[in-house]
Coordinates of C-alpha atoms in Angstrom, one line a residue:
Chain A
M170 CA 88.7 109.6 112.7
R171 CA 89.8 106.6 115.0
I172 CA 90.4 103.4 113.2
N173 CA 88.7 100.7 115.3
E174 CA 89.9 97.7 113.5
H175 CA 92.6 97.4 111.0
P176 CA 93.1 94.6 108.5
V177 CA 96.8 94.2 109.3
L178 CA 97.2 95.7 112.9
G179 CA 94.0 94.6 114.6
G180 CA 93.6 97.2 117.3
Y181 CA 95.9 99.8 118.8
P182 CA 97.2 99.6 122.4
K183 CA 96.0 102.7 124.0
G184 CA 96.4 104.2 127.5
E185 CA 93.4 105.0 129.7
A186 CA 90.8 107.5 128.4
V187 CA 91.5 110.9 129.9
A188 CA 89.9 114.4 129.7
F189 CA 91.8 117.4 128.7
T190 CA 90.9 121.0 127.6
F191 CA 91.4 122.6 124.3
D192 CA 90.8 126.3 124.4
G193 CA 88.8 125.8 127.4
A194 CA 86.5 123.2 125.9
R195 CA 86.4 119.6 127.5
L196 CA 87.6 116.9 125.2
S197 CA 88.8 113.3 125.7
G198 CA 91.8 111.2 124.4
Y199 CA 94.1 108.6 125.5
A200 CA 96.9 109.1 128.0
G201 CA 100.2 108.7 126.2
E202 CA 99.1 109.3 122.7
P203 CA 100.3 112.5 121.1
V204 CA 98.4 115.5 122.0
A205 CA 97.9 116.2 118.2
M206 CA 96.4 112.7 117.7
A207 CA 93.9 113.2 120.5
L208 CA 93.0 116.7 118.8
K209 CA 92.8 115.2 115.3
A210 CA 90.5 112.4 116.7
A211 CA 88.3 115.1 118.1
G212 CA 88.2 117.0 114.9
V213 CA 90.4 119.8 115.7
F214 CA 92.7 120.8 112.7
I215 CA 94.1 124.3 113.5
H216 CA 96.8 124.2 116.0
R217 CA 98.1 127.8 115.6
Y218 CA 98.0 131.0 113.6
T219 CA 101.2 132.5 112.3
R220 CA 102.5 135.8 113.5
K221 CA 102.7 138.0 110.5
N222 CA 100.0 136.8 108.3
H223 CA 97.7 135.1 110.8
S224 CA 97.3 132.0 108.6
P225 CA 96.2 128.5 110.1
R226 CA 98.6 125.8 110.6
G227 CA 98.1 122.1 111.7
I228 CA 100.0 118.9 111.6
F229 CA 102.4 118.5 108.7
C230 CA 105.2 116.0 109.5
A231 CA 103.7 114.4 112.8
I232 CA 107.2 113.3 113.9
G233 CA 108.5 116.4 115.7
R234 CA 110.5 117.7 112.9
C235 CA 108.7 120.6 111.3
T236 CA 107.2 122.5 114.1
D237 CA 103.8 123.3 112.3
C238 CA 101.8 121.7 115.1
V239 CA 103.1 123.7 118.0
M240 CA 100.6 124.9 120.6
I241 CA 100.4 126.4 124.2
V242 CA 100.4 123.3 126.5
N243 CA 100.0 123.9 130.3
G244 CA 101.0 127.4 129.8
R245 CA 104.1 126.8 127.8
P246 CA 104.0 127.9 124.0
N247 CA 105.9 126.3 121.1
V248 CA 105.2 122.7 122.4
R249 CA 105.3 120.3 119.6
T250 CA 102.0 118.6 120.0
C251 CA 102.7 115.5 117.6
I252 CA 105.4 114.3 120.0
T253 CA 104.1 115.4 123.5
P254 CA 102.2 112.7 125.2
L255 CA 98.6 113.6 126.4
A256 CA 98.2 113.5 130.1
A257 CA 94.8 113.9 132.1
D258 CA 93.7 117.5 132.6
M259 CA 96.2 119.1 130.2
D260 CA 95.4 122.6 129.2
V261 CA 95.9 122.8 125.4
R262 CA 95.5 126.2 123.6
T263 CA 95.6 127.5 120.1
Q264 CA 98.9 129.6 119.7
Y265 CA 98.7 132.9 118.1
G266 CA 102.1 133.9 117.0
M267 CA 104.5 133.3 119.6
G268 CA 102.0 133.1 122.4
A269 CA 98.4 133.4 123.4
K270 CA 95.7 135.3 121.6
H271 CA 96.1 138.6 123.4
A272 CA 99.8 138.7 122.7
A273 CA 99.4 138.2 119.0
L274 CA 101.1 141.1 116.9
Chain B
M110 CA 132.6 111.7 130.9
Q111 CA 130.9 108.4 130.1
R112 CA 132.8 106.3 127.5
C113 CA 131.9 103.2 125.5
D114 CA 133.3 101.6 122.5
L115 CA 130.8 102.6 120.0
I116 CA 128.1 105.3 119.7
V117 CA 125.4 104.8 117.2
I118 CA 123.3 107.8 116.3
G119 CA 119.8 106.7 115.3
A120 CA 117.8 103.6 116.3
G121 CA 116.2 102.9 113.0
P122 CA 117.0 99.8 110.8
A123 CA 120.5 100.8 110.0
G124 CA 121.5 102.0 113.5
L125 CA 119.9 99.1 115.4
S126 CA 121.5 96.6 112.9
A127 CA 125.0 98.2 113.2
A128 CA 124.6 98.3 117.0
V129 CA 123.6 94.5 117.2
E130 CA 126.5 93.3 115.1
A131 CA 129.1 95.4 117.0
A132 CA 127.6 94.2 120.3
R133 CA 127.7 90.7 119.4
Q134 CA 131.5 91.1 118.8
G135 CA 131.7 92.3 122.4
M136 CA 131.7 96.0 121.9
R137 CA 130.0 98.2 124.4
V138 CA 127.4 100.0 122.5
T139 CA 125.1 102.9 123.1
V140 CA 122.5 104.0 120.5
Y141 CA 121.0 107.5 120.8
D142 CA 117.8 108.5 119.1
E143 CA 115.7 111.6 119.3
N144 CA 112.4 109.7 119.4
A145 CA 110.4 108.3 122.2
R146 CA 110.4 104.8 120.6
P147 CA 113.2 103.1 118.7
G148 CA 112.8 101.4 115.3
G149 CA 112.8 104.4 113.2
Q150 CA 110.1 104.2 110.4
L151 CA 109.9 100.3 110.7
F152 CA 107.0 100.3 113.0
K153 CA 104.9 102.2 110.5
Q154 CA 105.6 99.9 107.5
I155 CA 102.8 97.3 107.7
H156 CA 103.4 96.0 104.2
K157 CA 105.4 92.8 103.5
F158 CA 109.1 93.6 102.4
F159 CA 110.6 92.6 99.1
G160 CA 113.9 90.9 98.6
S161 CA 114.7 87.3 99.3
R162 CA 114.7 85.3 102.5
E163 CA 118.1 86.6 103.5
H164 CA 116.5 90.0 103.5
K165 CA 113.5 89.1 105.5
A166 CA 111.2 89.2 102.4
K167 CA 107.5 88.8 102.8
I168 CA 107.8 89.8 106.5
R169 CA 106.1 93.1 107.4
G170 CA 108.3 95.9 108.4
I171 CA 106.7 96.0 111.9
R172 CA 107.7 92.4 112.7
I173 CA 111.2 93.2 111.4
G174 CA 111.3 96.0 113.8
E175 CA 110.3 93.7 116.8
E176 CA 112.9 91.2 115.7
L177 CA 115.6 93.9 115.7
L178 CA 114.6 95.3 119.0
Q179 CA 114.8 91.8 120.5
E180 CA 118.2 91.1 118.9
A181 CA 119.5 94.6 120.3
S182 CA 118.1 93.7 123.7
A183 CA 119.7 90.1 123.5
A184 CA 123.1 91.5 122.5
G185 CA 123.1 93.9 125.3
V186 CA 122.8 97.3 123.1
Q187 CA 121.9 100.2 125.4
V188 CA 119.4 102.3 123.6
E189 CA 118.9 105.8 124.9
L190 CA 115.6 107.5 123.7
D191 CA 114.5 111.2 123.7
A192 CA 118.2 111.8 123.2
V193 CA 119.1 114.2 120.4
V194 CA 122.8 114.3 119.4
T195 CA 123.5 117.9 119.0
G196 CA 127.1 117.9 118.3
I197 CA 130.3 115.9 117.3
F198 CA 133.6 117.1 118.5
A199 CA 137.2 115.9 118.2
D200 CA 138.1 112.4 119.1
K201 CA 134.5 111.2 118.8
E202 CA 133.2 113.2 121.6
V203 CA 129.4 113.8 121.2
T204 CA 126.9 116.1 123.1
V205 CA 123.4 114.7 123.7
R206 CA 120.4 116.5 124.7
Q207 CA 118.2 114.2 126.8
G208 CA 115.2 115.9 128.3
E209 CA 116.2 119.2 130.0
R210 CA 119.8 117.8 130.3
M211 CA 123.0 117.9 128.1
L212 CA 125.4 115.1 128.3
R213 CA 128.7 114.6 127.1
R214 CA 129.6 111.1 125.8
K215 CA 132.6 109.7 124.1
A216 CA 133.4 106.6 122.1
D217 CA 136.2 105.1 120.1
T218 CA 134.0 104.8 117.1
L219 CA 130.8 106.4 115.6
I220 CA 128.1 105.2 113.4
I221 CA 125.9 107.9 112.0
A222 CA 122.4 106.4 111.0
T223 CA 120.3 109.3 111.2
G224 CA 118.1 108.3 108.2
A225 CA 116.2 110.9 106.1
S226 CA 113.6 113.5 106.0
E227 CA 110.7 114.0 103.8
N228 CA 110.9 116.4 100.8
M229 CA 108.0 118.9 100.5
T230 CA 106.8 121.1 97.4
S231 CA 105.3 124.3 97.6
F232 CA 102.1 125.4 95.7
E233 CA 99.3 127.8 96.2
N234 CA 97.8 127.3 99.8
W235 CA 100.3 124.5 100.7
T236 CA 100.5 125.6 104.3
L237 CA 96.9 124.9 105.1
P238 CA 96.0 122.4 107.6
G239 CA 95.3 119.2 105.9
V240 CA 98.4 119.3 103.5
I241 CA 100.7 116.7 105.2
G242 CA 103.6 114.5 104.5
A243 CA 103.2 110.9 103.5
G244 CA 105.1 109.8 106.5
A245 CA 102.6 111.9 108.7
A246 CA 99.7 109.8 107.3
Q247 CA 101.7 106.5 108.2
T248 CA 102.4 107.8 111.6
M249 CA 98.8 108.7 112.2
M250 CA 97.2 105.6 110.9
N251 CA 99.6 103.0 111.6
L252 CA 101.1 104.1 114.9
H253 CA 98.2 106.0 116.5
G254 CA 95.2 104.4 114.8
V255 CA 93.9 107.9 113.6
R256 CA 92.8 108.4 110.0
P257 CA 94.6 111.3 108.5
G258 CA 91.5 112.4 106.5
E259 CA 88.7 110.9 104.8
K260 CA 89.1 111.9 101.2
I261 CA 92.7 112.2 100.1
L262 CA 94.8 113.2 97.1
M263 CA 98.3 111.6 96.9
L264 CA 101.0 113.7 95.2
G265 CA 103.9 111.5 94.2
S266 CA 104.0 107.9 92.8
G267 CA 107.2 106.8 94.1
N268 CA 107.1 103.6 96.4
V269 CA 106.3 105.9 99.4
G270 CA 103.4 107.3 97.7
L271 CA 102.1 104.1 96.3
V272 CA 102.7 102.2 99.6
V273 CA 101.1 104.8 101.8
G274 CA 98.2 105.3 99.3
F275 CA 97.3 101.5 99.8
Q276 CA 97.8 101.9 103.5
L277 CA 95.3 104.8 103.4
L278 CA 92.7 102.5 101.8
Q279 CA 93.4 99.8 104.4
A280 CA 92.7 102.5 107.2
G281 CA 89.3 103.1 105.5
C282 CA 90.3 106.4 103.8
Q283 CA 89.2 107.3 100.1
V284 CA 92.2 108.0 97.8
V285 CA 90.8 110.1 95.1
A286 CA 93.9 110.1 92.8
V287 CA 97.6 109.6 92.8
A288 CA 99.2 112.5 90.7
D289 CA 103.0 112.7 89.8
A290 CA 104.7 115.2 87.7
L291 CA 106.8 112.7 85.8
P292 CA 105.4 111.1 82.9
G293 CA 105.7 107.6 84.4
I294 CA 104.8 106.1 87.7
G295 CA 108.1 106.2 89.9
G296 CA 107.6 103.2 92.3
Y297 CA 107.1 99.5 91.6
G298 CA 104.3 98.6 89.2
V299 CA 102.9 95.9 91.6
H300 CA 102.4 98.6 94.1
A301 CA 100.5 100.9 91.7
A302 CA 98.5 97.9 90.5
K303 CA 97.2 97.3 94.0
L304 CA 95.8 100.7 94.0
A305 CA 94.5 100.6 90.5
R306 CA 92.5 97.6 90.9
C307 CA 90.7 99.1 94.0
G308 CA 89.7 101.8 91.4
V309 CA 92.2 104.6 92.3
P310 CA 93.1 106.7 89.3
F311 CA 96.6 107.8 88.4
Y312 CA 97.4 111.2 86.8
T313 CA 101.0 111.1 85.5
A314 CA 102.5 114.3 84.0
H315 CA 100.3 116.0 86.3
T316 CA 101.1 118.2 89.1
I317 CA 99.1 120.1 91.9
V318 CA 98.1 123.6 91.1
R319 CA 96.6 124.6 94.4
A320 CA 95.0 123.6 97.6
E321 CA 91.6 125.1 98.2
G322 CA 90.2 126.1 101.4
V323 CA 90.2 129.0 103.9
E324 CA 90.8 127.4 107.3
R325 CA 91.7 124.0 106.0
V326 CA 92.0 121.8 102.9
T327 CA 88.5 121.5 101.2
G328 CA 89.8 120.7 97.8
A329 CA 92.7 120.1 95.5
V330 CA 93.3 121.3 91.8
I331 CA 95.9 119.5 89.6
G332 CA 96.7 120.2 85.9
A333 CA 98.5 118.3 83.3
I334 CA 102.1 119.5 82.6
D335 CA 103.9 120.2 79.2
Q336 CA 107.4 119.4 78.5
N337 CA 108.4 122.7 80.0
W338 CA 106.8 121.9 83.3
H339 CA 103.9 124.6 82.7
I340 CA 100.5 123.6 83.3
V341 CA 98.6 123.0 80.2
P342 CA 95.7 125.5 79.8
D343 CA 92.3 124.1 80.5
S344 CA 93.7 120.9 81.8
E345 CA 92.8 121.6 85.6
K346 CA 90.9 119.0 87.4
H347 CA 89.2 119.5 90.8
F348 CA 88.8 117.0 93.6
D349 CA 86.9 117.4 96.8
V350 CA 89.4 116.4 99.5
D351 CA 90.1 117.1 103.0
T352 CA 93.7 116.0 102.9
I353 CA 96.7 116.4 100.5
C354 CA 99.4 113.9 101.1
L355 CA 103.0 114.8 99.9
A356 CA 105.3 111.8 98.8
V357 CA 107.9 113.8 96.9
G358 CA 111.0 112.1 97.9
L359 CA 113.4 111.8 100.8
S360 CA 116.6 113.6 101.6
P361 CA 119.4 112.2 103.6
M362 CA 119.8 113.8 107.1
S363 CA 123.6 114.2 107.0
R364 CA 124.1 117.4 108.9
L365 CA 125.8 115.6 111.7
C366 CA 128.3 113.9 109.2
G367 CA 129.2 117.6 108.0
L368 CA 129.6 118.6 111.6
A369 CA 131.9 115.8 112.2
G370 CA 134.1 116.8 109.5
C371 CA 133.3 114.1 107.0
V372 CA 134.1 114.9 103.3
M373 CA 130.5 115.3 101.8
E374 CA 129.4 115.1 98.2
D375 CA 126.1 116.3 96.5
N376 CA 125.1 113.1 94.7
P377 CA 121.8 113.0 93.0
Q378 CA 122.0 109.2 92.7
K379 CA 121.9 109.2 96.5
A380 CA 119.2 112.0 96.6
G381 CA 121.2 114.6 98.2
L382 CA 124.2 115.8 100.3
V383 CA 125.8 112.6 101.6
P384 CA 129.1 111.7 103.3
V385 CA 131.5 109.9 101.1
V386 CA 132.1 106.4 102.3
D387 CA 134.0 103.4 101.4
A388 CA 132.6 99.8 100.8
L389 CA 132.5 99.5 104.7
G390 CA 130.5 102.7 105.2
E391 CA 133.6 104.4 106.6
T392 CA 133.7 108.2 106.0
S393 CA 136.8 110.3 105.4
V394 CA 137.1 110.6 109.4
P395 CA 138.8 107.4 110.5
G396 CA 136.4 105.5 112.8
I397 CA 133.2 107.4 111.8
F398 CA 131.0 105.4 109.7
A399 CA 127.6 106.3 108.0
A400 CA 124.9 103.7 107.2
G401 CA 121.4 103.6 105.8
D402 CA 119.5 106.5 104.3
V403 CA 121.9 109.1 105.5
S404 CA 124.5 108.0 103.0
G405 CA 122.2 107.5 100.2
I406 CA 118.2 107.0 100.0
E407 CA 117.3 103.3 99.5
E408 CA 115.0 100.8 101.2
A409 CA 114.9 99.8 104.7
S410 CA 116.3 96.3 103.7
S411 CA 119.5 97.8 102.3
A412 CA 119.8 100.2 105.3
M413 CA 119.8 97.1 107.5
I414 CA 122.6 95.4 105.6
E415 CA 124.6 98.6 105.6
G416 CA 124.3 98.9 109.1
R417 CA 125.4 95.4 109.8
I418 CA 128.4 96.0 107.6
A419 CA 129.3 99.2 109.4
G420 CA 128.9 97.6 112.7
L421 CA 131.2 94.6 112.0
A422 CA 133.6 97.1 110.4
A423 CA 133.7 99.1 113.5
A424 CA 134.3 96.1 115.5
H425 CA 137.2 95.0 113.4
R426 CA 138.8 98.5 113.5
M427 CA 138.8 98.3 117.2
G428 CA 140.2 94.8 117.4
F429 CA 137.1 93.1 118.4
M430 CA 137.0 91.0 115.5
A431 CA 139.6 89.1 113.5
S432 CA 140.1 90.1 109.8
S433 CA 139.3 86.5 108.4
A434 CA 136.0 86.6 110.6
L435 CA 135.1 90.0 109.1
D436 CA 135.9 88.8 105.6
A437 CA 133.7 85.9 105.8
R438 CA 130.7 88.0 107.1
L439 CA 131.3 90.6 104.5
A440 CA 131.2 88.1 101.7
E441 CA 127.6 87.2 102.8
L442 CA 126.5 90.8 103.4
T443 CA 127.9 92.3 100.3
G444 CA 126.3 89.4 98.3
A445 CA 123.0 90.2 100.0
L446 CA 123.3 94.0 99.2
A447 CA 124.2 93.6 95.6
S448 CA 121.3 91.2 95.2
L449 CA 119.0 94.2 96.3
R450 CA 120.7 96.6 94.3
A451 CA 120.0 94.9 91.0
G452 CA 117.2 95.5 88.7
M453 CA 115.3 98.2 87.1
F454 CA 114.8 100.3 90.3
A455 CA 118.3 99.9 91.6
P456 CA 120.2 102.9 92.7
G457 CA 122.4 102.5 89.8
S458 CA 119.5 102.5 87.3
K459 CA 118.3 105.9 88.4
G460 CA 117.9 107.9 85.3
K461 CA 118.0 105.0 82.8
V462 CA 114.9 104.5 80.6
F463 CA 114.0 100.8 80.4
T464 CA 111.7 99.6 77.5
H465 CA 112.0 95.9 78.2
T466 CA 112.5 93.5 81.1
A467 CA 115.9 91.6 81.2
E468 CA 113.9 88.7 79.7
G469 CA 113.0 90.7 76.6
C470 CA 109.4 91.4 77.3
A471 CA 108.2 94.9 76.4
L472 CA 107.2 96.8 79.5
S473 CA 103.6 97.9 80.0
A474 CA 103.0 101.3 78.9
S475 CA 99.6 101.2 80.7
L476 CA 101.2 100.1 83.9
L477 CA 103.7 103.1 83.8
R478 CA 101.1 105.7 82.9
R479 CA 97.6 104.5 84.5
G480 CA 99.0 102.0 87.1
F481 CA 97.8 98.7 85.6
V482 CA 98.8 96.3 83.0
A483 CA 96.2 96.3 80.3
D484 CA 94.3 93.2 79.5
E485 CA 95.9 93.0 75.9
E486 CA 99.6 93.4 77.5
I487 CA 99.4 90.9 80.3
D488 CA 99.9 87.6 78.4
R489 CA 103.4 88.8 77.2
Y490 CA 104.9 88.0 80.7
P491 CA 106.3 84.6 81.5
G492 CA 104.3 84.2 84.7
V493 CA 101.1 84.7 83.0
T494 CA 100.0 81.1 81.6
R495 CA 96.9 79.2 81.2
A496 CA 96.7 75.6 82.4
R497 CA 94.2 73.0 83.3
G498 CA 92.9 73.2 86.8
V499 CA 94.0 75.7 89.4
H500 CA 97.3 77.4 88.9
P501 CA 99.1 80.5 89.8
V502 CA 99.0 83.6 87.4
L503 CA 102.1 85.7 88.2
E504 CA 101.4 89.2 87.3
C505 CA 105.0 90.3 87.9
T506 CA 106.2 92.5 84.9
Q507 CA 109.1 94.5 86.0
N508 CA 112.6 93.3 87.2
I509 CA 112.5 94.1 91.0
P510 CA 114.7 92.2 93.7
C511 CA 112.0 89.8 95.1
N512 CA 111.5 86.0 95.2
P513 CA 109.3 84.9 98.2
C514 CA 106.9 83.2 95.6
A515 CA 109.5 80.9 94.7
D516 CA 110.3 80.1 98.4
A517 CA 106.6 79.8 99.4
C518 CA 105.6 77.0 97.0
P519 CA 105.8 73.6 98.7
R520 CA 106.1 71.8 95.3
Q521 CA 108.6 74.1 93.9
C522 CA 106.2 75.2 91.0
I523 CA 107.5 78.6 90.9
T524 CA 111.0 79.7 89.9
V525 CA 112.7 83.1 90.0
G526 CA 116.1 83.3 88.1
A527 CA 116.7 79.6 87.5
D528 CA 120.1 78.3 87.1
G529 CA 121.8 80.9 89.3
G530 CA 120.1 83.8 88.0
T531 CA 119.3 86.8 89.9
I532 CA 116.1 87.4 92.2
T533 CA 115.1 90.3 90.0
A534 CA 114.1 88.0 87.1
L535 CA 110.4 87.6 86.3
P536 CA 108.9 84.5 88.0
V537 CA 107.8 81.4 85.9
F538 CA 105.4 78.7 86.7
D539 CA 106.0 75.1 85.9
A540 CA 102.7 73.3 85.4
A541 CA 104.3 69.8 85.4
R542 CA 105.1 70.1 89.1
G543 CA 101.2 70.3 89.9
C544 CA 99.9 73.2 91.7
T545 CA 97.7 72.2 94.6
G546 CA 96.1 75.6 95.0
C547 CA 97.5 76.1 98.6
G548 CA 97.7 79.8 98.1
L549 CA 100.9 80.3 99.9
C550 CA 102.4 82.1 96.9
V551 CA 99.5 84.5 96.7
A552 CA 100.0 85.4 100.5
A553 CA 103.8 85.5 100.2
C554 CA 103.8 87.9 97.1
S555 CA 104.9 91.3 98.8
G556 CA 103.4 93.1 95.6
Q557 CA 100.1 91.1 95.7
A558 CA 100.7 90.2 92.1
I559 CA 99.8 86.6 92.2
F560 CA 96.4 85.1 91.5
L561 CA 95.3 81.5 91.6
V562 CA 93.1 80.9 88.5
D563 CA 91.1 78.2 87.3
E564 CA 90.0 79.2 83.9
E565 CA 87.5 76.4 83.2
A566 CA 85.8 76.9 86.7
G567 CA 85.9 80.6 86.4
E568 CA 87.5 80.8 89.9
I569 CA 90.0 83.3 90.9
T570 CA 91.7 83.5 94.3
L571 CA 93.2 86.9 95.2
P572 CA 94.9 88.6 98.1
Y573 CA 92.6 90.7 100.2
E574 CA 93.9 93.0 103.0
F575 CA 90.8 95.0 103.8
L576 CA 87.9 94.9 106.3
P577 CA 85.2 94.0 106.4
L578 CA 86.2 90.6 105.0
P579 CA 83.6 89.4 102.6
Q580 CA 81.6 86.2 103.4
K581 CA 81.3 83.1 101.6
G582 CA 78.2 83.1 99.4
E583 CA 78.3 86.8 99.1
Q584 CA 77.3 88.2 95.9
G585 CA 79.3 91.2 94.5
M586 CA 81.2 92.8 91.6
A587 CA 84.5 91.5 90.1
L588 CA 86.8 94.3 89.2
G589 CA 89.5 94.5 86.5
R590 CA 93.0 95.4 86.7
D591 CA 91.8 99.0 86.2
G592 CA 89.4 98.8 89.0
Q593 CA 86.3 98.9 86.8
P594 CA 83.5 96.5 87.1
V595 CA 83.9 93.4 84.9
C596 CA 81.0 91.1 85.8
P597 CA 79.1 89.9 88.8
A598 CA 81.0 87.4 91.1
E599 CA 80.2 85.2 93.9
V600 CA 82.6 84.7 96.8
V601 CA 83.1 81.0 97.1
A602 CA 85.8 80.7 99.7
V603 CA 87.6 82.8 102.1
R604 CA 90.9 81.6 103.6
T605 CA 92.7 83.0 106.5
S606 CA 95.8 81.5 108.2
A607 CA 98.6 82.4 110.5
A608 CA 100.8 81.3 107.4
F609 CA 99.3 84.0 105.4
D610 CA 100.2 86.7 107.8
K611 CA 97.0 88.8 107.4
T612 CA 96.7 88.5 103.8
N613 CA 93.4 86.9 103.2
L614 CA 92.7 84.7 100.3
L615 CA 89.3 85.4 98.7
T616 CA 88.0 83.2 95.9
I617 CA 85.5 84.5 93.7
R618 CA 83.6 82.7 90.8
V619 CA 82.9 84.5 87.6
P620 CA 81.6 83.4 84.2
A621 CA 84.5 81.6 82.7
E622 CA 85.1 84.1 79.9
Y623 CA 86.1 86.8 82.4
A624 CA 88.7 84.5 84.4
G625 CA 91.5 86.4 82.8
R626 CA 90.4 89.8 83.7
A627 CA 88.7 89.7 87.0
R628 CA 91.2 90.6 89.7
F629 CA 89.5 92.2 92.5
Y630 CA 86.2 92.1 94.4
R631 CA 83.8 94.5 95.9
K632 CA 80.6 93.9 97.7
E633 CA 77.9 95.3 95.1
R634 CA 76.5 98.7 95.8

């Protein structure tokens, strides 16, 4: 999913490669890029399931406006992953309804 | 409470331009923006802008953004990021949420430049992961270097859909189709033509029926619509896609204007609820201005001019600028704005149906419906001529505000709107001046609609912004305006130059009889 070389932009300035976890699995991304981009590059597309219908949601606007991409980041729910910079050892989890899986209604 | 002379809300093209002009007049200016980076959408706009030299035509949006940031910094503008303006109160007091803190700030004047948000449209399964806004696609690929998907359906053929569609190709994605519910392509024909010659099909008078998939998008179904906007039975068409991109318009983000007590109007020509403003951008509340998309959806180029006007007006209002100085600047800026707001796609032309260009050429029906000018239509346009030796063929067929081609030619071979005409005129080539084949016009054309053609030699030089770059001597296939194979072709030259700004010039050789039809190249499969 990563673009290595772009005909107009060339390369992309990136932070250092860091490891983080997604639902406990170890993934890697670049420090400072949005968490959602690191997930996308790693092939993760479901960020959360809705509370009533348990239907999947992913990235929609990618600029922090729509809140479709919220997840549990470092234990905190409802974090807009498209505008939250990735940091080393971040704990990112799929959100179910308003929180973690066991709390889903 | 901290005070300054002017608070600008939004650090996009309009807001930054406003801040720069006001600060240059001596105002203490603070700009608040909710994002982590300033520049609004400019840093996602990797295409060359339209307009004329005064509008920074043929410069890519990203460079214009860099220039604006440098100007702002040189002018002493203070830009506060991650700063959401949450309220506007009496006497131009605002509240700002920055990180975990709420700040109270006050100024003598306010400029609201909050821009626009994307519209969406709902259909069966539209909430599935993989249905994204066109803006999201731009953010992912142009800011972060991540492809939004591999196979993509673009919904909407306005300039956003067309420009982002092309950018998706540049990022290495496959665009399976562009669909639009309207009977004609909404954006510039030249943008559509770039996609069409790469083989992207257009489906006008079609809309999306459903997204397919359980956990994510695995396909899309579109269908033809009749005059009553119902799906025509048995017209459904399926595409295997992993991403559906919505480019169905923008709406002004004008809520802060309403909150500030500005008189608002719902104006379809401005694409939604907007503050009522005067020629300087001042709202009904004295000292509160609005500039850019928040007061009516247009292009970034006009947003920047509106911003400059509002910034100067704010400076004049607070006594930082004499009336005579303001008038002089306004004359220049309003002229520049008027020239951008001319032509077939101008805000004032919304809803009008054009059948001919201002020159009297019948518009291409094929371009409007299928995204490319048909071979039998192309000769009717004044820029499409035959001449001995190499010469430009200007496949510019609609009146849009743009003239970098005329500016680029060192021998003044190309004219746009001669004798004081407008920059929306179709370009004309004067063979008597002697084209040298330098290619500057090809690279300068923001619509990539200029080709150097030598009919006798069967050589065509075309703009090429993809990777990998073909190699000289390579054998491949020439494609027509419709993206279909025309004949075998050999790459005889590949030119890159700083002056071309990433638009490479590819020269292919084809049998002479195909010189009028071959307009793109792909390596033979």
